[in-house]
mmCIF file of C-alpha atoms in Angstrom:
data_model
loop_
_atom_site.group_PDB
_atom_site.id
_atom_site.type_symbol
_atom_site.label_atom_id
_atom_site.label_comp_id
_atom_site.label_asym_id
_atom_site.label_seq_id
_atom_site.Cartn_x
_atom_site.Cartn_y
_atom_site.Cartn_z
ATOM 1 C CA UNK A 462 132.322 100.979 35.557
ATOM 2 C CA UNK A 463 133.976 103.847 37.334
ATOM 3 C CA UNK A 464 135.054 102.940 40.851
ATOM 4 C CA UNK A 465 135.103 105.552 43.621
ATOM 5 C CA UNK A 466 136.226 103.287 46.438
ATOM 6 C CA UNK A 467 134.546 102.318 49.736
ATOM 7 C CA UNK A 468 133.322 105.264 51.779
ATOM 8 C CA UNK A 469 134.303 107.793 49.120
ATOM 9 C CA UNK A 470 131.707 110.423 48.313
ATOM 10 C CA UNK A 471 132.423 111.913 44.893
ATOM 11 C CA UNK A 472 132.248 115.702 44.787
ATOM 12 C CA UNK A 473 129.422 117.303 42.887
ATOM 13 C CA UNK A 474 131.037 120.148 40.960
ATOM 14 C CA UNK A 475 128.819 122.558 39.093
ATOM 15 C CA UNK A 476 128.331 121.547 35.496
ATOM 16 C CA UNK A 477 130.124 124.263 33.583
ATOM 17 C CA UNK A 478 131.390 123.887 30.054
ATOM 18 C CA UNK A 479 134.842 125.334 30.940
ATOM 19 C CA UNK A 480 135.466 124.740 34.660
ATOM 20 C CA UNK A 481 134.616 121.008 34.651
ATOM 21 C CA UNK A 482 137.241 119.814 32.127
ATOM 22 C CA UNK A 483 139.822 122.067 33.820
ATOM 23 C CA UNK A 484 139.057 120.494 37.180
ATOM 24 C CA UNK A 485 139.392 117.000 35.742
ATOM 25 C CA UNK A 486 142.677 117.781 34.033
ATOM 26 C CA UNK A 487 144.102 119.395 37.166
ATOM 27 C CA UNK A 488 143.098 116.424 39.315
ATOM 28 C CA UNK A 489 144.783 113.956 37.007
ATOM 29 C CA UNK A 490 147.953 116.008 36.745
ATOM 30 C CA UNK A 491 148.223 116.493 40.509
ATOM 31 C CA UNK A 492 147.651 112.916 41.596
ATOM 32 C CA UNK A 493 149.052 111.187 38.500
ATOM 33 C CA UNK A 494 150.166 107.535 38.444
ATOM 34 C CA UNK A 495 147.792 104.975 39.848
ATOM 35 C CA UNK A 496 145.710 107.613 41.602
ATOM 36 C CA UNK A 497 144.585 109.148 38.332
ATOM 37 C CA UNK A 498 141.850 106.626 37.763
ATOM 38 C CA UNK A 499 140.519 107.240 41.274
ATOM 39 C CA UNK A 500 139.904 110.927 40.728
ATOM 40 C CA UNK A 501 138.544 110.284 37.290
ATOM 41 C CA UNK A 502 135.977 107.950 38.826
ATOM 42 C CA UNK A 503 135.039 110.669 41.311
ATOM 43 C CA UNK A 504 134.421 113.417 38.796
ATOM 44 C CA UNK A 505 133.185 111.367 35.847
ATOM 45 C CA UNK A 506 129.731 111.964 34.478
ATOM 46 C CA UNK A 507 126.992 110.404 36.570
ATOM 47 C CA UNK A 508 125.836 108.587 33.461
ATOM 48 C CA UNK A 509 128.853 106.310 33.901
ATOM 49 C CA UNK A 510 127.532 104.997 37.202
ATOM 50 C CA UNK A 511 125.145 102.582 35.511
ATOM 51 C CA UNK A 512 127.951 100.486 34.029
ATOM 52 C CA UNK A 513 128.405 102.271 30.732
ATOM 53 C CA UNK A 514 131.834 103.582 29.851
ATOM 54 C CA UNK A 515 132.252 107.333 29.700
ATOM 55 C CA UNK A 516 132.977 107.286 26.004
ATOM 56 C CA UNK A 517 129.993 105.020 25.400
ATOM 57 C CA UNK A 518 127.652 107.389 27.258
ATOM 58 C CA UNK A 519 128.733 110.446 25.332
ATOM 59 C CA UNK A 520 131.644 111.645 27.522
ATOM 60 C CA UNK A 521 134.361 113.710 25.916
ATOM 61 C CA UNK A 522 137.360 113.262 28.234
ATOM 62 C CA UNK A 523 138.519 109.644 28.008
ATOM 63 C CA UNK A 524 142.103 110.695 27.223
ATOM 64 C CA UNK A 525 142.384 112.320 30.651
ATOM 65 C CA UNK A 526 142.405 108.899 32.311
ATOM 66 C CA UNK A 527 145.598 107.214 31.046
ATOM 67 C CA UNK A 528 145.324 104.433 33.600
ATOM 68 C CA UNK A 529 142.002 102.615 33.739
ATOM 69 C CA UNK A 530 140.430 101.355 36.962
ATOM 70 C CA UNK A 531 141.629 97.952 38.143
ATOM 71 C CA UNK A 532 139.421 94.953 37.581
ATOM 72 C CA UNK A 533 138.145 94.284 41.080
ATOM 73 C CA UNK A 534 136.079 91.343 39.840
ATOM 74 C CA UNK A 535 139.200 89.426 38.835
ATOM 75 C CA UNK A 536 140.834 87.036 41.266
ATOM 76 C CA UNK A 537 144.235 88.619 42.062
ATOM 77 C CA UNK A 538 145.655 85.178 42.818
ATOM 78 C CA UNK A 539 144.773 83.896 39.354
ATOM 79 C CA UNK A 540 147.807 83.906 37.051
ATOM 80 C CA UNK A 541 147.469 85.747 33.755
ATOM 81 C CA UNK A 542 148.179 82.470 31.986
ATOM 82 C CA UNK A 543 146.665 79.809 34.262
ATOM 83 C CA UNK A 544 148.178 76.881 32.340
ATOM 84 C CA UNK A 545 151.744 78.197 32.201
ATOM 85 C CA UNK A 546 154.099 75.250 32.641
ATOM 86 C CA UNK A 547 151.378 72.709 31.868
ATOM 87 C CA UNK A 548 151.604 70.246 28.973
ATOM 88 C CA UNK A 549 148.410 69.146 27.248
ATOM 89 C CA UNK A 550 148.408 66.497 24.532
ATOM 90 C CA UNK A 551 145.509 66.677 22.097
ATOM 91 C CA UNK A 552 144.786 63.510 20.155
ATOM 92 C CA UNK A 553 142.661 64.116 17.028
ATOM 93 C CA UNK A 554 141.073 60.731 16.381
ATOM 94 C CA UNK A 555 141.992 58.836 13.195
ATOM 95 C CA UNK A 556 143.708 60.543 10.269
ATOM 96 C CA UNK A 557 142.351 61.900 6.965
ATOM 97 C CA UNK A 558 144.728 59.594 5.078
ATOM 98 C CA UNK A 559 143.786 56.372 6.866
ATOM 99 C CA UNK A 560 141.347 55.244 4.180
ATOM 100 C CA UNK A 561 144.197 55.073 1.642
ATOM 101 C CA UNK A 562 146.150 52.618 3.791
ATOM 102 C CA UNK A 563 143.792 49.794 4.753
ATOM 103 C CA UNK A 564 146.542 47.203 5.197
ATOM 104 C CA UNK A 565 148.692 49.430 7.404
ATOM 105 C CA UNK A 566 145.894 50.489 9.743
ATOM 106 C CA UNK A 567 144.637 46.900 9.982
ATOM 107 C CA UNK A 568 147.963 45.768 11.462
ATOM 108 C CA UNK A 569 147.467 44.483 15.008
ATOM 109 C CA UNK A 570 149.181 46.159 17.966
ATOM 110 C CA UNK A 571 149.301 45.063 21.587
ATOM 111 C CA UNK A 572 147.113 47.107 23.945
ATOM 112 C CA UNK A 573 147.895 45.147 27.093
ATOM 113 C CA UNK A 574 144.648 43.219 27.403
ATOM 114 C CA UNK A 575 144.732 41.933 23.831
ATOM 115 C CA UNK A 576 145.649 42.971 20.298
ATOM 116 C CA UNK A 577 143.753 45.506 18.272
ATOM 117 C CA UNK A 578 143.938 47.247 14.908
ATOM 118 C CA UNK A 579 146.530 49.991 14.593
ATOM 119 C CA UNK A 580 143.782 52.486 13.761
ATOM 120 C CA UNK A 581 140.534 52.821 11.827
ATOM 121 C CA UNK A 582 139.183 55.230 9.242
ATOM 122 C CA UNK A 583 136.570 56.616 11.613
ATOM 123 C CA UNK A 584 133.010 57.404 10.640
ATOM 124 C CA UNK A 585 131.345 60.180 8.618
ATOM 125 C CA UNK A 586 128.070 62.042 8.275
ATOM 126 C CA UNK A 587 125.612 60.903 5.635
ATOM 127 C CA UNK A 588 126.767 63.843 3.515
ATOM 128 C CA UNK A 589 130.402 62.702 3.662
ATOM 129 C CA UNK A 590 131.950 64.963 6.316
ATOM 130 C CA UNK A 591 134.481 62.647 7.908
ATOM 131 C CA UNK A 592 135.274 62.128 11.552
ATOM 132 C CA UNK A 593 138.959 62.676 10.777
ATOM 133 C CA UNK A 594 138.189 66.130 9.360
ATOM 134 C CA UNK A 595 136.011 66.933 12.352
ATOM 135 C CA UNK A 596 138.546 65.864 14.963
ATOM 136 C CA UNK A 597 141.371 67.847 13.379
ATOM 137 C CA UNK A 598 139.250 70.980 13.164
ATOM 138 C CA UNK A 599 138.136 70.808 16.806
ATOM 139 C CA UNK A 600 141.687 69.922 17.910
ATOM 140 C CA UNK A 601 143.180 72.940 16.152
ATOM 141 C CA UNK A 602 140.574 75.230 17.675
ATOM 142 C CA UNK A 603 141.255 73.678 21.067
ATOM 143 C CA UNK A 604 144.998 74.227 20.654
ATOM 144 C CA UNK A 605 144.444 77.926 19.998
ATOM 145 C CA UNK A 606 142.364 78.317 23.143
ATOM 146 C CA UNK A 607 144.753 76.325 25.337
ATOM 147 C CA UNK A 608 147.829 78.159 24.110
ATOM 148 C CA UNK A 609 146.101 81.418 24.911
ATOM 149 C CA UNK A 610 145.814 80.088 28.460
ATOM 150 C CA UNK A 611 149.564 79.491 28.519
ATOM 151 C CA UNK A 612 149.649 75.719 27.983
ATOM 152 C CA UNK A 613 152.188 73.866 25.885
ATOM 153 C CA UNK A 614 150.072 71.849 23.459
ATOM 154 C CA UNK A 615 151.270 68.799 21.554
ATOM 155 C CA UNK A 616 149.343 66.834 18.931
ATOM 156 C CA UNK A 617 149.532 63.124 18.225
ATOM 157 C CA UNK A 618 148.992 64.025 14.564
ATOM 158 C CA UNK A 619 148.099 67.167 12.664
ATOM 159 C CA UNK A 620 147.219 65.705 9.285
ATOM 160 C CA UNK A 621 150.753 66.390 8.033
ATOM 161 C CA UNK A 622 152.887 63.547 9.371
ATOM 162 C CA UNK A 623 156.102 63.457 7.362
ATOM 163 C CA UNK A 624 156.864 59.806 8.108
ATOM 164 C CA UNK A 625 153.325 58.490 7.665
ATOM 165 C CA UNK A 626 150.155 59.700 6.023
ATOM 166 C CA UNK A 627 148.064 57.492 8.271
ATOM 167 C CA UNK A 628 147.786 56.800 11.972
ATOM 168 C CA UNK A 629 149.591 56.923 14.315
ATOM 169 C CA UNK A 630 148.626 53.570 15.767
ATOM 170 C CA UNK A 631 146.743 53.575 19.054
ATOM 171 C CA UNK A 632 149.772 52.368 21.029
ATOM 172 C CA UNK A 633 151.913 55.177 19.601
ATOM 173 C CA UNK A 634 149.233 57.718 20.457
ATOM 174 C CA UNK A 635 149.484 56.607 24.084
ATOM 175 C CA UNK A 636 153.276 56.775 24.008
ATOM 176 C CA UNK A 637 153.197 60.353 22.711
ATOM 177 C CA UNK A 638 151.256 61.481 25.761
ATOM 178 C CA UNK A 639 153.442 59.439 28.100
ATOM 179 C CA UNK A 640 156.705 60.705 26.607
ATOM 180 C CA UNK A 641 155.482 64.297 26.856
ATOM 181 C CA UNK A 642 154.789 63.751 30.578
ATOM 182 C CA UNK A 643 151.455 65.362 29.798
ATOM 183 C CA UNK A 644 149.417 66.848 32.593
ATOM 184 C CA UNK A 645 146.294 65.920 30.628
ATOM 185 C CA UNK A 646 145.469 64.158 27.356
ATOM 186 C CA UNK A 647 142.163 64.439 25.516
ATOM 187 C CA UNK A 648 141.357 62.316 22.480
ATOM 188 C CA UNK A 649 138.698 63.870 20.253
ATOM 189 C CA UNK A 650 136.188 61.732 18.378
ATOM 190 C CA UNK A 651 132.652 61.605 17.020
ATOM 191 C CA UNK A 652 130.490 58.489 17.059
ATOM 192 C CA UNK A 653 128.887 56.560 14.228
ATOM 193 C CA UNK A 654 125.734 55.100 15.734
ATOM 194 C CA UNK A 655 122.159 54.822 14.462
ATOM 195 C CA UNK A 656 119.763 57.641 13.592
ATOM 196 C CA UNK A 657 117.995 58.797 16.744
ATOM 197 C CA UNK A 658 120.996 58.088 18.971
ATOM 198 C CA UNK A 659 122.094 61.538 20.058
ATOM 199 C CA UNK A 660 124.396 63.367 22.428
ATOM 200 C CA UNK A 661 127.991 63.231 23.606
ATOM 201 C CA UNK A 662 129.824 61.034 26.061
ATOM 202 C CA UNK A 663 133.255 61.068 27.673
ATOM 203 C CA UNK A 664 135.118 57.748 27.823
ATOM 204 C CA UNK A 665 137.134 57.030 30.960
ATOM 205 C CA UNK A 666 139.806 54.355 31.449
ATOM 206 C CA UNK A 667 138.789 51.410 33.597
ATOM 207 C CA UNK A 668 141.195 49.675 35.938
ATOM 208 C CA UNK A 669 143.477 47.425 33.887
ATOM 209 C CA UNK A 670 146.602 45.589 34.901
ATOM 210 C CA UNK A 671 147.674 43.205 32.194
ATOM 211 C CA UNK A 672 150.735 43.024 29.982
ATOM 212 C CA UNK A 673 151.982 46.518 29.197
ATOM 213 C CA UNK A 674 148.809 48.077 30.555
ATOM 214 C CA UNK A 675 148.419 49.371 34.098
ATOM 215 C CA UNK A 676 145.855 52.125 34.364
ATOM 216 C CA UNK A 677 145.393 51.935 38.135
ATOM 217 C CA UNK A 678 147.501 55.047 38.877
ATOM 218 C CA UNK A 679 145.453 57.204 36.469
ATOM 219 C CA UNK A 680 141.889 55.961 36.925
ATOM 220 C CA UNK A 681 140.919 58.506 39.571
ATOM 221 C CA UNK A 682 142.622 61.494 37.943
ATOM 222 C CA UNK A 683 141.259 60.570 34.523
ATOM 223 C CA UNK A 684 137.757 60.386 35.936
ATOM 224 C CA UNK A 685 138.133 63.859 37.406
ATOM 225 C CA UNK A 686 139.426 65.129 34.057
ATOM 226 C CA UNK A 687 136.460 63.512 32.320
ATOM 227 C CA UNK A 688 133.951 65.039 34.708
ATOM 228 C CA UNK A 689 135.432 68.498 34.205
ATOM 229 C CA UNK A 690 135.468 68.112 30.411
ATOM 230 C CA UNK A 691 131.855 66.949 30.505
ATOM 231 C CA UNK A 692 130.808 69.976 32.563
ATOM 232 C CA UNK A 693 132.601 72.438 30.295
ATOM 233 C CA UNK A 694 131.203 70.784 27.178
ATOM 234 C CA UNK A 695 127.625 70.988 28.438
ATOM 235 C CA UNK A 696 128.066 74.584 29.515
ATOM 236 C CA UNK A 697 129.448 75.800 26.185
ATOM 237 C CA UNK A 698 127.561 73.675 23.649
ATOM 238 C CA UNK A 699 124.287 73.048 25.456
ATOM 239 C CA UNK A 700 124.492 69.458 24.224
ATOM 240 C CA UNK A 701 122.839 66.708 26.221
ATOM 241 C CA UNK A 702 124.656 63.577 27.388
ATOM 242 C CA UNK A 703 124.271 60.549 25.159
ATOM 243 C CA UNK A 704 120.842 58.899 25.161
ATOM 244 C CA UNK A 705 122.317 55.533 24.166
ATOM 245 C CA UNK A 706 125.593 55.162 26.118
ATOM 246 C CA UNK A 707 126.361 55.891 29.746
ATOM 247 C CA UNK A 708 122.845 55.776 31.137
ATOM 248 C CA UNK A 709 122.376 59.520 30.732
ATOM 249 C CA UNK A 710 125.497 60.371 32.745
ATOM 250 C CA UNK A 711 127.620 61.386 29.752
ATOM 251 C CA UNK A 712 130.381 59.113 31.086
ATOM 252 C CA UNK A 713 131.391 55.653 29.912
ATOM 253 C CA UNK A 714 134.182 53.487 31.336
ATOM 254 C CA UNK A 715 136.042 51.129 28.993
ATOM 255 C CA UNK A 716 138.992 48.753 29.161
ATOM 256 C CA UNK A 717 139.249 47.873 25.458
ATOM 257 C CA UNK A 718 140.855 51.036 24.065
ATOM 258 C CA UNK A 719 144.595 50.961 23.573
ATOM 259 C CA UNK A 720 144.912 54.730 23.817
ATOM 260 C CA UNK A 721 143.577 54.536 27.369
ATOM 261 C CA UNK A 722 144.974 51.178 28.457
ATOM 262 C CA UNK A 723 148.554 52.148 27.658
ATOM 263 C CA UNK A 724 148.406 55.669 29.046
ATOM 264 C CA UNK A 725 150.423 56.535 32.157
ATOM 265 C CA UNK A 726 149.032 60.087 32.382
ATOM 266 C CA UNK A 727 145.446 61.324 32.916
ATOM 267 C CA UNK A 728 143.555 60.753 29.698
ATOM 268 C CA UNK A 729 139.996 60.650 28.363
ATOM 269 C CA UNK A 730 138.216 60.356 25.039
ATOM 270 C CA UNK A 731 135.258 62.528 24.104
ATOM 271 C CA UNK A 732 132.694 61.425 21.520
ATOM 272 C CA UNK A 733 131.291 64.842 20.672
ATOM 273 C CA UNK A 734 128.126 63.566 19.022
ATOM 274 C CA UNK A 735 126.717 61.004 16.605
ATOM 275 C CA UNK A 736 127.648 61.763 13.006
ATOM 276 C CA UNK A 737 124.979 59.427 11.650
ATOM 277 C CA UNK A 738 122.121 61.236 13.318
ATOM 278 C CA UNK A 739 120.862 64.139 11.226
ATOM 279 C CA UNK A 740 120.347 66.511 14.162
ATOM 280 C CA UNK A 741 123.743 65.794 15.683
ATOM 281 C CA UNK A 742 125.336 65.991 12.236
ATOM 282 C CA UNK A 743 123.939 69.509 11.797
ATOM 283 C CA UNK A 744 125.850 70.528 14.913
ATOM 284 C CA UNK A 745 129.066 68.704 14.085
ATOM 285 C CA UNK A 746 129.234 70.306 10.637
ATOM 286 C CA UNK A 747 128.778 73.809 12.054
ATOM 287 C CA UNK A 748 131.951 75.821 12.533
ATOM 288 C CA UNK A 749 130.273 77.888 15.242
ATOM 289 C CA UNK A 750 129.344 74.772 17.183
ATOM 290 C CA UNK A 751 132.824 73.277 16.775
ATOM 291 C CA UNK A 752 134.265 76.440 18.295
ATOM 292 C CA UNK A 753 131.881 76.045 21.231
ATOM 293 C CA UNK A 754 132.958 72.412 21.569
ATOM 294 C CA UNK A 755 136.628 73.408 21.641
ATOM 295 C CA UNK A 756 135.907 76.094 24.219
ATOM 296 C CA UNK A 757 133.977 73.654 26.401
ATOM 297 C CA UNK A 758 136.722 71.021 26.297
ATOM 298 C CA UNK A 759 139.290 73.696 27.093
ATOM 299 C CA UNK A 760 137.305 74.905 30.100
ATOM 300 C CA UNK A 761 137.215 71.373 31.425
ATOM 301 C CA UNK A 762 140.969 70.973 31.009
ATOM 302 C CA UNK A 763 141.686 74.325 32.668
ATOM 303 C CA UNK A 764 139.423 73.447 35.596
ATOM 304 C CA UNK A 765 141.121 70.071 36.008
ATOM 305 C CA UNK A 766 144.654 71.436 35.860
ATOM 306 C CA UNK A 767 143.921 74.312 38.212
ATOM 307 C CA UNK A 768 142.154 72.021 40.663
ATOM 308 C CA UNK A 769 139.109 74.280 40.737
#
């Protein structure tokens, strides 16, 4: 949209095939710099007033406006990269190689409240699309979006661990976020419930103080992170909150997950859908939908970190 400025009445020059382009060129040359766009807006074709660009409405002088009009809709206080200086750890649940190492992932690790398996294989759709494949794909898409926003993004695993081809264990996943002094950690999963159980839910850490676990300092901030992720996810995917966990709120608090119990930074899990339900599986196996999921999670993280 051309912008003429408050109280500015654009002149109405006669429409002449020679005089009009000369007037435009002279105006731009005289004022130059940042004023060029202003005059261009004043003498541009009236067809541009309805929101179409001059070139799009058949104009022939776009090159005469070297500096476009400023974006008055943008918030001038908003940084170009709103997450600059922020560290986000993305935790793709499970690992594609876990199924080859049943003994290793069955090893028990301490999660504060008790001991639990190092990791699991995760679930899969009825057609064989695994949760580990799904989580890595969404995580990589999410990384791209977050890095575009200026964040430093670290993964707990990227399917290419040089020291292991499985895991990491749930306690190590927590340590990765803690050691990175992450501003936010999101662990990506998909559920494996019964047919007919549909929707997503975000898992929040409950208050735990036992052994190596003390979640009390992060309960409130993690809840806020979870609420923001939920809102972004709904907005971008259109998915409904789980109809079988969380009482329709899309939020579930747990104290039995090592990745949450051992975290010292704000952290949530998101179960993006139920892989064993045919309708949810159709979404989870769609690349378009996975991009929407990544965008929604990102929006939640950005909102949380910006405090907006």
